[in-house]
Short mmCIF file of C-alpha atoms in Angstrom, two decimals:
data_model
loop_
_atom_site.label_atom_id
_atom_site.label_comp_id
_atom_site.label_asym_id
_atom_site.label_seq_id
_atom_site.Cartn_x
_atom_site.Cartn_y
_atom_site.Cartn_z
CA MET A 16 -0.07 -0.49 0.39
CA ALA A 17 3.26 2.16 0.32
CA GLY A 18 3.21 2.47 -3.19
CA VAL A 19 0.15 3.29 -3.78
CA ASN A 20 0.43 6.73 -1.69
CA VAL A 21 3.78 7.31 -3.25
CA SER A 22 1.65 7.12 -6.72
CA ARG A 23 -1.16 9.35 -4.95
CA GLU A 24 1.98 11.94 -3.79
CA ALA A 25 3.21 11.74 -6.90
CA LEU A 26 -0.16 12.66 -8.74
CA ARG A 27 -1.22 15.54 -5.87
CA GLY A 28 2.45 16.96 -6.86
CA VAL A 29 1.85 17.16 -10.71
CA ARG A 30 -1.33 18.11 -9.50
CA THR A 31 -0.29 21.14 -7.64
CA SER A 32 2.19 21.95 -10.80
CA LEU A 33 -0.86 21.57 -12.55
CA ASN A 34 -2.62 24.35 -11.10
CA GLN A 35 0.31 25.73 -10.65
CA PHE A 36 0.91 26.36 -14.75
CA LYS A 37 -2.53 26.71 -15.15
CA THR A 38 -2.54 30.28 -12.78
CA GLU A 39 1.01 31.80 -14.93
CA ILE A 40 -0.76 30.81 -18.72
CA ALA A 41 -3.60 32.56 -16.99
CA ASP A 42 -2.20 35.93 -16.41
CA VAL A 43 0.17 35.82 -19.54
CA PRO A 44 -2.71 37.43 -22.13
CA PHE A 45 -3.18 40.17 -19.22
CA SER A 46 0.81 40.88 -18.87
CA MET A 47 1.34 40.54 -22.75
CA GLU A 48 -1.72 43.30 -21.91
CA ARG A 49 -0.25 45.65 -20.07
CA HIS A 50 3.44 45.55 -21.66
CA ALA A 51 1.96 46.28 -25.21
CA GLY A 52 -0.03 49.54 -23.30
CA MET A 53 2.59 51.03 -21.91
CA LEU A 54 4.16 50.83 -25.20
CA GLN A 55 1.27 52.33 -26.72
CA SER A 56 1.47 54.87 -24.17
CA GLU A 57 5.22 55.91 -25.30
CA CYS A 58 4.57 56.52 -28.53
CA GLU A 59 1.71 58.25 -27.95
CA SER A 60 4.03 60.34 -25.34
CA ALA A 61 5.47 60.71 -28.38
CA ILE A 62 3.40 61.75 -31.21
CA TRP A 63 1.01 63.69 -28.37
CA ASN A 64 4.74 65.84 -27.41
CA VAL A 65 5.46 66.66 -31.34
CA GLU A 66 2.76 68.50 -32.00
CA SER A 67 2.90 70.82 -29.11
CA GLN A 68 6.05 71.64 -30.80
CA ILE A 69 3.91 71.97 -34.41
CA ASP A 70 1.82 74.00 -31.93
CA GLN A 71 4.12 76.09 -31.22
CA LEU A 72 6.03 76.69 -34.14
CA GLU A 73 2.77 77.55 -35.96
CA GLN A 74 1.78 79.78 -33.23
CA GLN A 75 5.21 81.61 -33.76
CA ILE A 76 4.55 82.03 -37.13
CA SER A 77 1.66 83.25 -36.87
CA CYS A 78 3.25 86.36 -35.19
CA LYS A 79 5.78 85.97 -37.18
CA ASN A 80 4.43 86.97 -40.15
CA ALA A 81 2.14 89.61 -37.91
CA GLU A 82 5.17 91.20 -37.57
CA LEU A 83 6.10 90.90 -40.81
CA ARG A 84 3.28 92.55 -42.27
CA GLN A 85 3.27 95.83 -39.72
CA LEU A 86 6.36 96.35 -40.32
CA GLN A 87 5.37 96.14 -44.30
CA ASN A 88 2.63 98.76 -43.93
CA ASP A 89 5.37 100.88 -41.30
CA LEU A 90 7.73 100.45 -44.49
CA ALA A 91 5.28 101.61 -46.63
CA SER A 92 4.10 104.13 -44.85
CA ALA A 93 6.52 105.80 -43.89
CA GLY A 94 7.64 105.36 -47.24
CA ASN A 95 4.54 107.85 -48.27
CA GLN A 96 6.49 109.91 -45.61
CA LEU A 97 8.78 110.44 -47.53
CA ALA A 98 7.42 110.93 -50.73
CA ASP A 99 5.33 114.18 -49.01
CA THR A 100 8.30 115.60 -47.55
CA GLU A 101 10.68 115.51 -51.48
CA LYS A 102 7.23 117.00 -53.00
CA ALA A 103 7.31 119.02 -50.05
CA LYS A 104 10.62 120.41 -50.10
CA GLN A 105 10.81 121.12 -53.08
CA LYS A 106 8.10 123.39 -53.49
CA THR A 107 10.22 125.45 -49.93
CA GLU A 108 13.23 124.94 -52.29
CA GLN A 109 11.18 127.00 -55.20
CA ALA A 110 8.89 129.15 -52.72
CA LEU A 111 13.28 130.21 -50.94
CA ALA A 112 14.68 130.63 -54.62
CA GLY A 113 11.09 132.97 -54.91
CA ILE A 114 11.77 134.75 -51.64
CA GLU A 115 15.74 134.82 -52.78
CA ARG A 116 14.77 136.74 -55.88
CA GLU A 117 13.01 138.78 -54.63
CA LEU A 118 15.22 140.24 -52.11
CA LYS A 119 17.17 140.97 -53.89
CA SER A 120 15.42 143.10 -56.47
CA CYS A 121 13.81 144.41 -53.24
CA LYS A 122 17.56 145.62 -51.99
CA SER A 123 18.00 147.35 -55.21
CA GLU A 124 14.65 149.45 -54.57
CA VAL A 125 16.04 150.47 -51.42
CA SER A 126 19.67 151.70 -52.69
CA ARG A 127 18.15 153.26 -55.03
CA LEU A 128 15.24 154.98 -52.91
CA ARG A 129 18.05 155.94 -50.63
CA ALA A 130 19.97 157.22 -53.00
CA ALA A 131 17.59 159.27 -54.51
CA LEU A 132 15.97 160.57 -50.64
CA SER A 133 19.98 161.96 -50.15
CA SER A 134 19.85 164.00 -53.38
CA CYS A 135 16.10 164.66 -53.44
CA ASP A 136 14.95 168.74 -52.50
CA GLU A 137 12.82 169.25 -49.61
CA ASN A 138 9.83 169.35 -52.17
CA GLY A 139 9.97 165.23 -52.96
CA ARG A 140 11.22 164.55 -49.63
CA ALA A 141 8.71 163.51 -47.66
CA GLN A 142 7.41 161.28 -50.21
CA LEU A 143 10.82 159.74 -51.12
CA GLN A 144 10.73 158.66 -47.18
CA MET A 145 7.25 157.00 -47.40
CA ASP A 146 8.64 155.26 -50.36
CA VAL A 147 12.50 154.50 -49.03
CA ASN A 148 10.46 153.39 -44.68
CA MET A 149 7.51 150.97 -47.27
CA ALA A 150 10.48 149.70 -49.22
CA GLU A 151 12.68 148.38 -46.43
CA ARG A 152 9.41 147.21 -44.57
CA ARG A 153 9.29 144.95 -47.24
CA LEU A 154 12.55 144.38 -47.32
CA ALA A 155 12.84 142.92 -44.15
CA GLU A 156 9.73 141.21 -44.57
CA LEU A 157 10.77 139.54 -47.10
CA GLN A 158 14.32 138.26 -44.89
CA GLY A 159 11.85 136.51 -42.31
CA HIS A 160 9.82 135.33 -45.00
CA ALA A 161 13.50 133.61 -46.65
CA TYR A 162 14.39 133.69 -42.96
CA GLU A 163 11.26 130.37 -41.82
CA ALA A 164 11.12 128.88 -45.80
CA ALA A 165 15.12 128.04 -45.16
CA LYS A 166 14.29 126.88 -42.13
CA GLU A 167 11.41 124.88 -43.43
CA TYR A 168 13.79 123.38 -45.10
CA GLU A 169 16.30 122.79 -43.06
CA ASN A 170 13.55 121.00 -40.87
CA GLN A 171 12.74 119.11 -44.25
CA GLU A 172 15.66 117.74 -44.91
CA ILE A 173 16.15 116.30 -41.40
CA MET A 174 13.09 114.57 -42.58
CA ILE A 175 13.85 112.97 -44.65
CA GLN A 176 17.19 112.21 -44.01
CA LYS A 177 15.42 110.44 -40.31
CA LEU A 178 12.96 108.72 -42.57
CA ASN A 179 15.91 107.11 -44.85
CA ALA A 180 17.65 106.05 -41.95
CA GLU A 181 14.26 104.57 -40.44
CA LEU A 182 13.11 102.74 -43.89
CA ARG A 183 17.37 101.45 -43.50
CA ARG A 184 15.63 99.74 -40.34
CA THR A 185 12.86 98.64 -41.57
CA GLU A 186 13.95 96.64 -44.54
CA ALA A 187 16.87 95.69 -42.86
CA GLU A 188 14.35 94.33 -40.08
CA ILE A 189 11.90 92.52 -43.17
CA ARG A 190 14.61 90.52 -44.17
CA HIS A 191 15.80 89.85 -40.30
CA THR A 192 11.82 88.71 -40.01
CA GLU A 193 11.88 86.47 -43.24
CA SER A 194 15.13 84.92 -42.60
CA GLU A 195 13.01 84.24 -38.92
CA ILE A 196 10.23 82.91 -40.75
CA ARG A 197 11.69 80.67 -43.62
CA ASP A 198 14.15 78.86 -40.84
CA LEU A 199 10.45 78.47 -38.28
CA GLU A 200 9.13 76.90 -41.36
CA ALA A 201 11.45 74.73 -41.96
CA GLU A 202 10.70 73.30 -38.19
CA LEU A 203 7.80 72.78 -38.97
CA SER A 204 8.19 70.74 -41.33
CA ARG A 205 11.25 69.07 -39.50
CA LYS A 206 8.24 68.98 -37.42
CA GLU A 207 5.18 67.53 -39.30
CA SER A 208 7.86 65.13 -41.55
CA LYS A 209 8.78 63.02 -37.67
CA TRP A 210 4.76 63.80 -37.30
CA ASP A 211 3.54 61.18 -39.84
CA ARG A 212 7.10 58.90 -39.04
CA LEU A 213 5.37 58.04 -35.32
CA ASN A 214 2.70 58.09 -36.50
CA MET A 215 2.88 55.63 -39.10
CA ALA A 216 5.37 53.63 -37.73
CA TYR A 217 1.99 54.05 -34.31
CA ASN A 218 0.31 52.66 -36.13
CA ASN A 219 1.96 50.21 -37.49
CA LEU A 220 2.79 48.85 -33.86
CA LYS A 221 -0.57 48.78 -32.74
CA ALA A 222 -2.11 46.53 -35.42
CA GLU A 223 1.81 44.08 -34.73
CA LEU A 224 1.03 44.47 -30.79
CA ASP A 225 -3.01 43.67 -31.24
CA GLY A 226 -2.61 40.24 -33.58
CA PHE A 227 0.72 39.29 -31.16
CA THR A 228 -1.93 39.68 -27.94
CA ASN A 229 -4.45 37.93 -30.04
CA SER A 230 -2.28 34.97 -30.28
CA VAL A 231 -1.04 35.38 -27.16
CA ARG A 232 -4.49 35.51 -26.01
CA ARG A 233 -5.25 32.36 -28.61
CA PHE A 234 -2.51 30.52 -27.40
CA SER A 235 -3.67 31.02 -23.50
CA GLU A 236 -6.96 30.33 -23.52
CA HIS A 237 -6.45 26.61 -25.64
CA ALA A 238 -3.48 25.94 -23.05
CA LEU A 239 -6.19 26.48 -19.92
CA ALA A 240 -8.39 23.87 -21.63
CA GLN A 241 -6.24 21.49 -21.70
CA THR A 242 -4.73 22.04 -18.17
CA GLN A 243 -7.73 21.86 -17.17
CA GLN A 244 -8.80 18.05 -18.88
CA ASP A 245 -4.62 17.15 -17.43
CA ILE A 246 -5.90 18.49 -14.59
CA ALA A 247 -9.90 16.71 -15.03
CA GLY A 248 -7.03 13.45 -15.51
CA VAL A 249 -5.58 13.69 -13.33
CA ASP A 250 -8.14 14.22 -10.05
CA GLN A 251 -9.24 11.02 -11.66
CA CYS A 252 -6.27 9.08 -11.63
CA ILE A 253 -6.00 10.17 -7.90
CA GLN A 254 -10.07 8.77 -7.70
CA TYR A 255 -8.80 5.40 -9.09
CA ILE A 256 -6.96 5.43 -6.54
CA ASP A 257 -8.36 6.52 -3.19
CA ASP A 258 -11.78 4.44 -4.58
CA TYR A 259 -8.52 1.62 -4.57
CA MET A 260 -7.57 2.42 -1.10
CA ALA A 261 -11.01 2.26 0.12
CA THR A 262 -12.49 -1.35 -1.00
CA ASN A 263 -9.21 -2.97 -0.42
CA LEU A 264 -9.50 -1.46 2.89
#
């Protein structure tokens, strides 16, 4: 009977091992799904990171395009102001030339009248003095106009220099901003290509993981069914031994 007891204990050990195997094989699909989920999460995180970088680049490009439009508007405004100032300067120059011609004529007239006044008799002196006074007032008035026109001309020249400097500075800023936009657009293109590659790799990986997980699940189900049959067979053997021992007793 000792041999029968040994066989029964051995079968019970086999049953214990089969139950342990069943527990382990049942956990395989869940373990596989956990690892697959972690891997997919890592891929999704990488894709989301690139998407965030793409959003930031698009916002930067939008801001830079707004800056570029403002600079172009500033350039156009400064160009129009420069054209208007140059036209005004030309008119001031013409007006100043006219004043100077009139000044020259007035100075000659004052000199002539003063000369006439110094040699006239008493009868005509009063009228001639009035003419001299009037000519001198006109001369002073023209000199005032000449000063104002010269000052305006000088201010216009300063404004033209300022506007030309502003135009050069704005043009340089436009070139710099356009260069920045090209660099950002190139970086955006690289990030979009990277996103396409990551997304394609993620879809391929997901399909492969789904297929592999399904295969593991089917294998596990088949192994569990087979193991359950083996356990039932061992239990039957143990039952036979128990029945045999009960009969002999």
